[in-house]
Short mmCIF file of C-alpha atoms and ligand atoms in Angstrom, two decimals:
data_model
loop_
_atom_site.label_atom_id
_atom_site.label_comp_id
_atom_site.label_asym_id
_atom_site.label_seq_id
_atom_site.Cartn_x
_atom_site.Cartn_y
_atom_site.Cartn_z
CA UNK J 1 0.00 0.04 -0.28
CA UNK J 2 1.54 3.31 -1.22
CA UNK J 3 1.04 6.63 1.19
CA UNK J 4 -2.68 7.43 1.06
CA UNK J 5 -2.66 10.53 0.84
CA UNK J 6 -1.38 10.50 -2.95
CA UNK J 7 -3.54 8.17 -4.27
CA UNK J 8 -5.14 9.27 -7.59
CA UNK J 9 -8.30 8.41 -9.51
CA UNK J 10 -10.43 8.87 -12.82
CA UNK J 11 -13.24 11.46 -12.78
CA UNK J 12 -15.01 12.31 -15.65
CA UNK J 13 -17.73 14.63 -16.10
CA UNK J 14 -20.41 13.03 -18.36
CA UNK J 15 -22.36 14.98 -21.82
CA UNK J 16 -25.20 15.32 -20.17
CA UNK J 17 -22.92 16.95 -17.48
CA UNK J 18 -21.38 19.51 -20.22
CA UNK J 19 -24.69 20.47 -22.00
CA UNK J 20 -26.59 20.88 -18.68
CA UNK J 21 -23.95 23.62 -17.43
CA UNK J 22 -22.89 21.35 -14.66
CA UNK J 23 -18.92 21.40 -15.34
CA UNK J 24 -18.37 24.34 -12.72
CA UNK J 25 -20.63 22.85 -9.72
CA UNK J 26 -18.94 19.04 -10.40
CA UNK J 27 -14.95 20.55 -10.23
CA UNK J 28 -15.95 22.89 -6.68
CA UNK J 29 -17.20 19.19 -5.37
CA UNK J 30 -13.80 17.61 -5.44
CA UNK J 31 -11.96 21.21 -4.69
CA UNK J 32 -14.68 21.37 -1.34
CA UNK J 33 -13.44 17.28 -0.27
CA UNK J 34 -9.65 18.96 -0.74
CA UNK J 35 -8.66 16.98 -3.42
CA UNK J 36 -5.39 17.86 -6.30
CA UNK J 37 -6.27 18.52 -9.52
CA UNK J 38 -3.65 16.72 -11.16
CA UNK J 39 -5.05 16.30 -15.14
CA UNK J 40 -7.98 17.20 -17.31
CA UNK J 41 -9.01 18.00 -20.63
CA UNK J 42 -12.29 19.02 -22.27
CA UNK J 43 -12.29 17.08 -25.35
CA UNK J 44 -15.10 14.64 -27.31
CA UNK J 45 -13.86 11.28 -26.89
CA UNK J 46 -14.22 8.42 -29.57
CA UNK J 47 -16.49 5.70 -30.17
CA UNK J 48 -13.20 2.95 -30.24
CA UNK J 49 -11.91 5.09 -26.56
CA UNK J 50 -15.63 4.65 -24.82
CA UNK J 51 -15.88 1.51 -26.29
CA UNK J 52 -12.09 0.66 -24.14
CA UNK J 53 -12.92 2.56 -21.31
CA UNK J 54 -16.40 0.12 -20.93
CA UNK J 55 -15.20 -2.95 -21.91
CA UNK J 56 -16.68 -4.77 -18.49
CA UNK J 57 -20.21 -3.13 -20.21
CA UNK J 58 -20.00 -4.67 -23.18
CA UNK J 59 -22.28 -7.74 -23.01
CA UNK J 60 -25.14 -5.03 -21.38
CA UNK J 61 -27.73 -5.50 -23.84
CA UNK J 62 -28.24 -1.13 -22.98
CA UNK J 63 -24.75 -0.76 -23.96
CA UNK J 64 -25.60 -0.06 -28.01
CA UNK J 65 -27.32 3.17 -26.35
CA UNK J 66 -25.31 3.61 -23.74
CA UNK J 67 -22.58 4.47 -25.93
CA UNK J 68 -24.92 7.15 -28.50
CA UNK J 69 -25.50 8.57 -24.61
CA UNK J 70 -21.59 9.20 -24.07
CA UNK J 71 -20.35 10.16 -27.96
CA UNK J 72 -23.44 12.52 -27.50
CA UNK J 73 -21.17 15.49 -26.69
CA UNK J 74 -18.17 16.67 -25.48
CA UNK J 75 -16.58 15.13 -22.24
CA UNK J 76 -14.02 16.62 -19.22
CA UNK J 77 -11.08 14.13 -17.80
CA UNK J 78 -10.01 14.26 -14.77
CA UNK J 79 -7.66 13.29 -11.91
CA UNK J 80 -7.41 13.62 -8.79
CA UNK J 81 -5.33 12.40 -6.26
CA UNK J 82 -5.32 12.86 -2.25
CA UNK J 83 -6.55 10.80 0.46
CA UNK J 84 -8.47 7.34 -0.35
CA UNK J 85 -9.30 9.04 -3.39
CA UNK J 86 -10.73 6.19 -5.20
CA UNK J 87 -13.05 5.20 -2.57
CA UNK J 88 -13.62 9.26 -1.54
CA UNK J 89 -14.82 10.17 -4.24
CA UNK J 90 -17.37 7.15 -5.12
CA UNK J 91 -19.31 8.78 -2.09
CA UNK J 92 -19.54 11.88 -3.44
CA UNK J 93 -20.93 10.38 -6.33
CA UNK J 94 -23.18 7.69 -4.99
CA UNK J 95 -25.10 4.77 -6.66
CA UNK J 96 -25.09 5.37 -10.50
CA UNK J 97 -29.08 4.32 -10.55
CA UNK J 98 -29.89 8.28 -9.76
CA UNK J 99 -33.22 7.20 -7.41
CA UNK J 100 -30.30 5.44 -5.16
CA UNK J 101 -27.73 8.34 -5.47
CA UNK J 102 -28.91 10.52 -2.03
CA UNK J 103 -29.43 13.77 -1.41
CA UNK J 104 -26.21 15.55 -0.96
CA UNK J 105 -24.29 13.66 -3.31
CA UNK J 106 -23.25 14.85 -6.93
CA UNK J 107 -25.19 12.80 -8.45
CA UNK J 108 -27.99 12.72 -5.75
CA UNK J 109 -28.17 15.98 -6.03
CA UNK J 110 -27.73 16.46 -9.75
CA UNK J 111 -29.41 13.68 -11.83
CA UNK J 112 -32.69 14.10 -12.86
CA UNK J 113 -34.52 11.59 -13.89
CA UNK J 114 -35.32 8.14 -11.67
CA UNK J 115 -36.11 5.02 -13.43
CA UNK J 116 -33.14 4.17 -15.63
CA UNK J 117 -29.58 4.80 -14.99
CA UNK J 118 -28.37 6.34 -18.91
CA UNK J 119 -27.52 10.24 -17.53
CA UNK J 120 -26.20 10.09 -14.76
CA UNK J 121 -23.11 13.08 -14.90
CA UNK J 122 -20.24 11.56 -14.09
CA UNK J 123 -17.93 8.80 -14.14
CA UNK J 124 -15.61 7.37 -11.55
CA UNK J 125 -12.73 5.28 -11.42
CA UNK J 126 -14.78 1.74 -8.53
CA UNK J 127 -11.29 0.23 -7.74
CA UNK J 128 -7.04 1.22 -7.70
CA UNK J 129 -6.63 -0.68 -9.87
CA UNK J 130 -9.64 0.31 -12.97
CA UNK J 131 -8.44 4.33 -11.43
CA UNK J 132 -5.03 3.53 -13.04
CA UNK J 133 -6.17 1.25 -15.98
CA UNK J 134 -8.03 4.97 -16.60
CA UNK J 135 -5.63 7.71 -16.27
CA UNK J 136 -3.22 5.45 -18.30
CA UNK J 137 -5.96 5.48 -21.17
CA UNK J 138 -7.09 8.56 -20.74
CA UNK J 139 -3.85 10.84 -19.88
CA UNK J 140 -0.17 10.70 -21.20
CA UNK J 141 2.43 10.43 -18.78
CA UNK J 142 3.07 13.94 -20.05
CA UNK J 143 -0.21 15.60 -19.07
CA UNK J 144 0.08 14.65 -15.65
CA UNK J 145 1.27 17.01 -13.78
CA UNK J 146 2.87 16.72 -10.87
CA UNK J 147 3.08 20.01 -8.45
CA UNK J 148 2.29 20.49 -4.44
CA UNK J 149 -0.31 22.91 -2.95
CA UNK J 150 1.13 25.82 -0.71
CA UNK J 151 -1.56 25.31 1.70
CA UNK J 152 -0.89 22.09 2.45
CA UNK J 153 1.99 22.78 3.81
CA UNK J 154 -0.06 24.51 6.89
CA UNK J 155 -2.44 22.01 6.08
CA UNK J 156 -0.98 18.21 6.71
CA UNK J 157 2.72 18.16 9.10
P1 LIG I 1 -21.17 3.22 -11.50
O1 LIG I 1 -20.53 4.44 -13.51
O2 LIG I 1 -22.14 3.86 -10.81
O3 LIG I 1 -20.01 2.50 -11.82
P2 LIG I 1 -21.72 0.69 -12.92
O4 LIG I 1 -23.55 0.02 -12.96
O5 LIG I 1 -20.65 0.80 -13.88
O6 LIG I 1 -21.62 2.38 -12.32
O7 LIG I 1 -21.81 1.65 -14.96
C1 LIG I 1 -21.31 2.20 -15.54
C2 LIG I 1 -22.17 3.20 -16.00
O8 LIG I 1 -23.11 2.78 -17.75
C3 LIG I 1 -22.97 3.74 -15.71
O9 LIG I 1 -22.80 5.22 -14.91
C4 LIG I 1 -24.69 4.03 -16.54
O10 LIG I 1 -24.07 5.65 -16.73
C5 LIG I 1 -24.72 2.81 -16.87
N1 LIG I 1 -25.67 1.94 -17.02
C6 LIG I 1 -25.22 0.68 -16.39
N2 LIG I 1 -26.37 0.42 -16.02
C7 LIG I 1 -27.20 0.74 -17.43
C8 LIG I 1 -28.95 0.79 -17.28
O11 LIG I 1 -29.81 -0.32 -16.20
N3 LIG I 1 -28.98 1.25 -18.49
C9 LIG I 1 -28.25 2.37 -18.75
N4 LIG I 1 -27.18 2.88 -18.01
C10 LIG I 1 -26.84 1.93 -17.82
MG1 LIG I 2 -18.82 0.90 -12.26
#
């Protein structure tokens, strides 16, 4: 186990989050939680990249519709670093299915309809290994910025 303070997670604002103008609000949640931004892009992903990213879902009946949704606009892939970043980010997101997402969480507050779990604003890696794989898919090593927040010298002794 590495130092949990430097765990990294992969987060992506999905097309509905971008179309609905929720980018700033979502980024704010991670900043407020004390996470440090390591990388971020604004891009319209290729179908190939999305199929690679979501390869474990490809046998599901909903997959073709899901890919169409994910191709419906640009997305904001990001890497955030912090204490237990993967697990903590999943708590901030909450359940994929909107009716199970608690108020106060990103999905609970921002997802609108409740009958299925399609457009749900945000993706978050569900394990450390998944985060590493996903970071490698969306970012080059050079795009991951190593920096120290000046505030950290006050927060962490
Ligand atoms: P997660 O995003 O919380 O990790 P997963 O079950 O891993 O949830 O599913 C990945 C994504 O696939 C979901 O966020 C959602 O956008 C989509 N998805 C999952 N189940 C369904 C479904 O039954 N219909 C449509 N889309 C689905
Ligand atoms: Mg998942």
